[in-house]
Amino acid sequence: QLRFAESGGGLVQPGESLRLSCEVPALPLDYYAIGWFRQAPGKEREGVSCISTSDGSTLYADSVKGRFTTSRDYAKKTVYLQMNSLKPEDTAVYFCAVNLVRSICVVPQRHEYGYWGQGTQVTVSS
């Protein structure tokens, strides 16, 4: 069964950085968009970012724009989420998944994504 694998989470203080990794399984798609999502306790899973192998574009939620950067290492089949200037409100479980509907980046919608991983916990606290 295809599934993504996230890693790199941890406990950091406000203002610090983390880099999350997402191992991309062998997908039956020529081009695709990989999304990062997060879910805080008691809240809906929300889209954080997207990166497309179709046109190389990226897209970010307003709440993380300017602080988070997503990139891809094709050789390692890994997508990264570099998170800088972390805030307590960034605390959540972070997930990656593939868009099963389109290969370009639009505002990430959970229902379009599949092959979810188990997620990695990010906690920002002093």
PDB file of C-alpha atoms in Angstrom:
ATOM      1  CA  GLN A   1       0.000   0.000   0.000  1.00  0.00           C
ATOM      2  CA  LEU A   2       1.349   3.413  -0.947  1.00  0.00           C
ATOM      3  CA  ARG A   3       1.977   5.698   1.967  1.00  0.00           C
ATOM      4  CA  PHE A   4       4.065   8.741   2.660  1.00  0.00           C
ATOM      5  CA  ALA A   5       6.446   8.860   5.631  1.00  0.00           C
ATOM      6  CA  GLU A   6       7.022  12.085   7.523  1.00  0.00           C
ATOM      7  CA  SER A   7       9.876  12.761   9.943  1.00  0.00           C
ATOM      8  CA  GLY A   8      11.782  15.594  11.564  1.00  0.00           C
ATOM      9  CA  GLY A   9       9.289  16.867  14.089  1.00  0.00           C
ATOM     10  CA  GLY A  10      10.185  17.777  17.635  1.00  0.00           C
ATOM     11  CA  LEU A  11       9.969  20.285  20.459  1.00  0.00           C
ATOM     12  CA  VAL A  12      11.415  23.720  19.798  1.00  0.00           C
ATOM     13  CA  GLN A  13      11.180  27.186  21.300  1.00  0.00           C
ATOM     14  CA  PRO A  14       9.447  30.103  19.572  1.00  0.00           C
ATOM     15  CA  GLY A  15      11.657  31.624  16.898  1.00  0.00           C
ATOM     16  CA  GLU A  16      13.564  28.424  16.234  1.00  0.00           C
ATOM     17  CA  SER A  17      13.560  26.289  13.091  1.00  0.00           C
ATOM     18  CA  LEU A  18      12.798  22.733  12.042  1.00  0.00           C
ATOM     19  CA  ARG A  19      13.037  20.865   8.767  1.00  0.00           C
ATOM     20  CA  LEU A  20      10.478  18.170   8.087  1.00  0.00           C
ATOM     21  CA  SER A  21      11.072  15.406   5.567  1.00  0.00           C
ATOM     22  CA  CYS A  22       8.525  13.495   3.538  1.00  0.00           C
ATOM     23  CA  GLU A  23       9.551  10.284   1.804  1.00  0.00           C
ATOM     24  CA  VAL A  24       7.615   9.997  -1.430  1.00  0.00           C
ATOM     25  CA  PRO A  25       6.608   6.447  -2.435  1.00  0.00           C
ATOM     26  CA  ALA A  26       6.687   5.251  -6.029  1.00  0.00           C
ATOM     27  CA  LEU A  27       3.530   6.855  -7.406  1.00  0.00           C
ATOM     28  CA  PRO A  28       1.588   5.712 -10.483  1.00  0.00           C
ATOM     29  CA  LEU A  29       1.673   9.282 -11.781  1.00  0.00           C
ATOM     30  CA  ASP A  30       3.964  11.096 -14.185  1.00  0.00           C
ATOM     31  CA  TYR A  31       3.452  14.474 -12.545  1.00  0.00           C
ATOM     32  CA  TYR A  32       1.943  15.303  -9.194  1.00  0.00           C
ATOM     33  CA  ALA A  33       1.610  17.865  -6.444  1.00  0.00           C
ATOM     34  CA  ILE A  34       2.732  17.104  -2.902  1.00  0.00           C
ATOM     35  CA  GLY A  35       1.011  18.922  -0.101  1.00  0.00           C
ATOM     36  CA  TRP A  36       1.933  19.523   3.510  1.00  0.00           C
ATOM     37  CA  PHE A  37      -0.945  19.716   5.965  1.00  0.00           C
ATOM     38  CA  ARG A  38      -1.171  20.132   9.721  1.00  0.00           C
ATOM     39  CA  GLN A  39      -3.710  19.341  12.359  1.00  0.00           C
ATOM     40  CA  ALA A  40      -3.775  20.871  15.803  1.00  0.00           C
ATOM     41  CA  PRO A  41      -5.766  19.286  18.639  1.00  0.00           C
ATOM     42  CA  GLY A  42      -9.470  19.924  18.195  1.00  0.00           C
ATOM     43  CA  LYS A  43      -9.016  21.586  14.822  1.00  0.00           C
ATOM     44  CA  GLU A  44      -9.522  20.614  11.206  1.00  0.00           C
ATOM     45  CA  ARG A  45      -6.582  19.479   9.104  1.00  0.00           C
ATOM     46  CA  GLU A  46      -5.421  22.491   7.135  1.00  0.00           C
ATOM     47  CA  GLY A  47      -3.239  22.912   4.086  1.00  0.00           C
ATOM     48  CA  VAL A  48       0.176  24.451   4.689  1.00  0.00           C
ATOM     49  CA  SER A  49       2.002  24.235   1.380  1.00  0.00           C
ATOM     50  CA  CYS A  50       2.190  22.543  -1.990  1.00  0.00           C
ATOM     51  CA  ILE A  51       4.937  21.757  -4.480  1.00  0.00           C
ATOM     52  CA  SER A  52       4.303  20.608  -8.040  1.00  0.00           C
ATOM     53  CA  THR A  53       6.520  18.384 -10.183  1.00  0.00           C
ATOM     54  CA  SER A  54       4.467  19.466 -13.192  1.00  0.00           C
ATOM     55  CA  ASP A  55       5.494  23.120 -13.304  1.00  0.00           C
ATOM     56  CA  GLY A  56       7.807  23.419 -10.283  1.00  0.00           C
ATOM     57  CA  SER A  57       5.504  25.867  -8.575  1.00  0.00           C
ATOM     58  CA  THR A  58       4.955  26.187  -4.842  1.00  0.00           C
ATOM     59  CA  LEU A  59       2.122  27.626  -2.819  1.00  0.00           C
ATOM     60  CA  TYR A  60       1.773  28.529   0.863  1.00  0.00           C
ATOM     61  CA  ALA A  61      -0.971  29.275   3.322  1.00  0.00           C
ATOM     62  CA  ASP A  62      -1.044  32.900   4.413  1.00  0.00           C
ATOM     63  CA  SER A  63      -0.258  31.860   7.984  1.00  0.00           C
ATOM     64  CA  VAL A  64       3.149  30.447   7.001  1.00  0.00           C
ATOM     65  CA  LYS A  65       4.060  32.560   3.995  1.00  0.00           C
ATOM     66  CA  GLY A  66       7.551  34.020   4.370  1.00  0.00           C
ATOM     67  CA  ARG A  67       8.469  31.588   7.156  1.00  0.00           C
ATOM     68  CA  PHE A  68       8.046  28.120   5.582  1.00  0.00           C
ATOM     69  CA  THR A  69       9.646  26.816   2.390  1.00  0.00           C
ATOM     70  CA  THR A  70       8.925  23.544   0.622  1.00  0.00           C
ATOM     71  CA  SER A  71      11.419  21.914  -1.715  1.00  0.00           C
ATOM     72  CA  ARG A  72      12.120  18.581  -3.337  1.00  0.00           C
ATOM     73  CA  ASP A  73      15.194  16.406  -3.745  1.00  0.00           C
ATOM     74  CA  TYR A  74      14.413  14.251  -6.783  1.00  0.00           C
ATOM     75  CA  ALA A  75      17.345  11.906  -6.229  1.00  0.00           C
ATOM     76  CA  LYS A  76      16.337  11.191  -2.646  1.00  0.00           C
ATOM     77  CA  LYS A  77      12.607  11.101  -3.488  1.00  0.00           C
ATOM     78  CA  THR A  78      12.027  13.393  -0.563  1.00  0.00           C
ATOM     79  CA  VAL A  79      10.038  16.580  -0.090  1.00  0.00           C
ATOM     80  CA  TYR A  80      11.068  18.982   2.646  1.00  0.00           C
ATOM     81  CA  LEU A  81       9.310  21.638   4.679  1.00  0.00           C
ATOM     82  CA  GLN A  82      11.751  24.143   6.144  1.00  0.00           C
ATOM     83  CA  MET A  83      10.033  25.963   8.979  1.00  0.00           C
ATOM     84  CA  ASN A  84      11.640  29.126  10.341  1.00  0.00           C
ATOM     85  CA  SER A  85      10.544  31.624  12.968  1.00  0.00           C
ATOM     86  CA  LEU A  86       8.248  29.046  14.491  1.00  0.00           C
ATOM     87  CA  LYS A  87       5.345  30.218  16.634  1.00  0.00           C
ATOM     88  CA  PRO A  88       3.299  28.404  19.298  1.00  0.00           C
ATOM     89  CA  GLU A  89       0.355  28.405  16.881  1.00  0.00           C
ATOM     90  CA  ASP A  90       2.410  26.234  14.509  1.00  0.00           C
ATOM     91  CA  THR A  91       2.090  23.397  17.011  1.00  0.00           C
ATOM     92  CA  ALA A  92       0.384  20.485  15.256  1.00  0.00           C
ATOM     93  CA  VAL A  93       0.879  17.094  13.680  1.00  0.00           C
ATOM     94  CA  TYR A  94       2.242  17.627  10.186  1.00  0.00           C
ATOM     95  CA  PHE A  95       1.326  15.353   7.287  1.00  0.00           C
ATOM     96  CA  CYS A  96       2.271  15.057   3.635  1.00  0.00           C
ATOM     97  CA  ALA A  97       0.211  13.538   0.847  1.00  0.00           C
ATOM     98  CA  VAL A  98      -0.261  13.608  -2.932  1.00  0.00           C
ATOM     99  CA  ASN A  99      -3.001  15.424  -4.807  1.00  0.00           C
ATOM    100  CA  LEU A 100      -5.028  12.757  -6.603  1.00  0.00           C
ATOM    101  CA  VAL A 101      -7.005  15.284  -8.670  1.00  0.00           C
ATOM    102  CA  ARG A 102      -4.446  17.655 -10.167  1.00  0.00           C
ATOM    103  CA  SER A 103      -0.686  17.966 -10.634  1.00  0.00           C
ATOM    104  CA  ILE A 104      -0.491  21.726 -10.205  1.00  0.00           C
ATOM    105  CA  CYS A 105      -0.671  23.612  -6.945  1.00  0.00           C
ATOM    106  CA  VAL A 106      -3.886  25.241  -5.883  1.00  0.00           C
ATOM    107  CA  VAL A 107      -4.983  26.032  -2.344  1.00  0.00           C
ATOM    108  CA  PRO A 108      -4.601  22.590  -0.705  1.00  0.00           C
ATOM    109  CA  GLN A 109      -7.931  20.922  -0.109  1.00  0.00           C
ATOM    110  CA  ARG A 110      -7.806  17.839   2.077  1.00  0.00           C
ATOM    111  CA  HIS A 111     -10.383  15.873   0.083  1.00  0.00           C
ATOM    112  CA  GLU A 112      -8.185  16.006  -3.036  1.00  0.00           C
ATOM    113  CA  TYR A 113      -5.235  14.305  -1.313  1.00  0.00           C
ATOM    114  CA  GLY A 114      -4.435  10.693  -0.578  1.00  0.00           C
ATOM    115  CA  TYR A 115      -1.819   8.208   0.613  1.00  0.00           C
ATOM    116  CA  TRP A 116      -1.472  10.006   3.922  1.00  0.00           C
ATOM    117  CA  GLY A 117       1.423   9.221   6.230  1.00  0.00           C
ATOM    118  CA  GLN A 118       1.278   8.900  10.012  1.00  0.00           C
ATOM    119  CA  GLY A 119       2.396  12.456  10.549  1.00  0.00           C
ATOM    120  CA  THR A 120       5.122  14.004  12.683  1.00  0.00           C
ATOM    121  CA  GLN A 121       4.512  16.088  15.805  1.00  0.00           C
ATOM    122  CA  VAL A 122       5.793  19.645  15.936  1.00  0.00           C
ATOM    123  CA  THR A 123       5.554  21.435  19.273  1.00  0.00           C
ATOM    124  CA  VAL A 124       6.570  25.053  19.678  1.00  0.00           C
ATOM    125  CA  SER A 125       6.717  26.077  23.308  1.00  0.00           C
ATOM    126  CA  SER A 126       8.889  28.021  25.706  1.00  0.00           C
TER     127      SER A 126
END
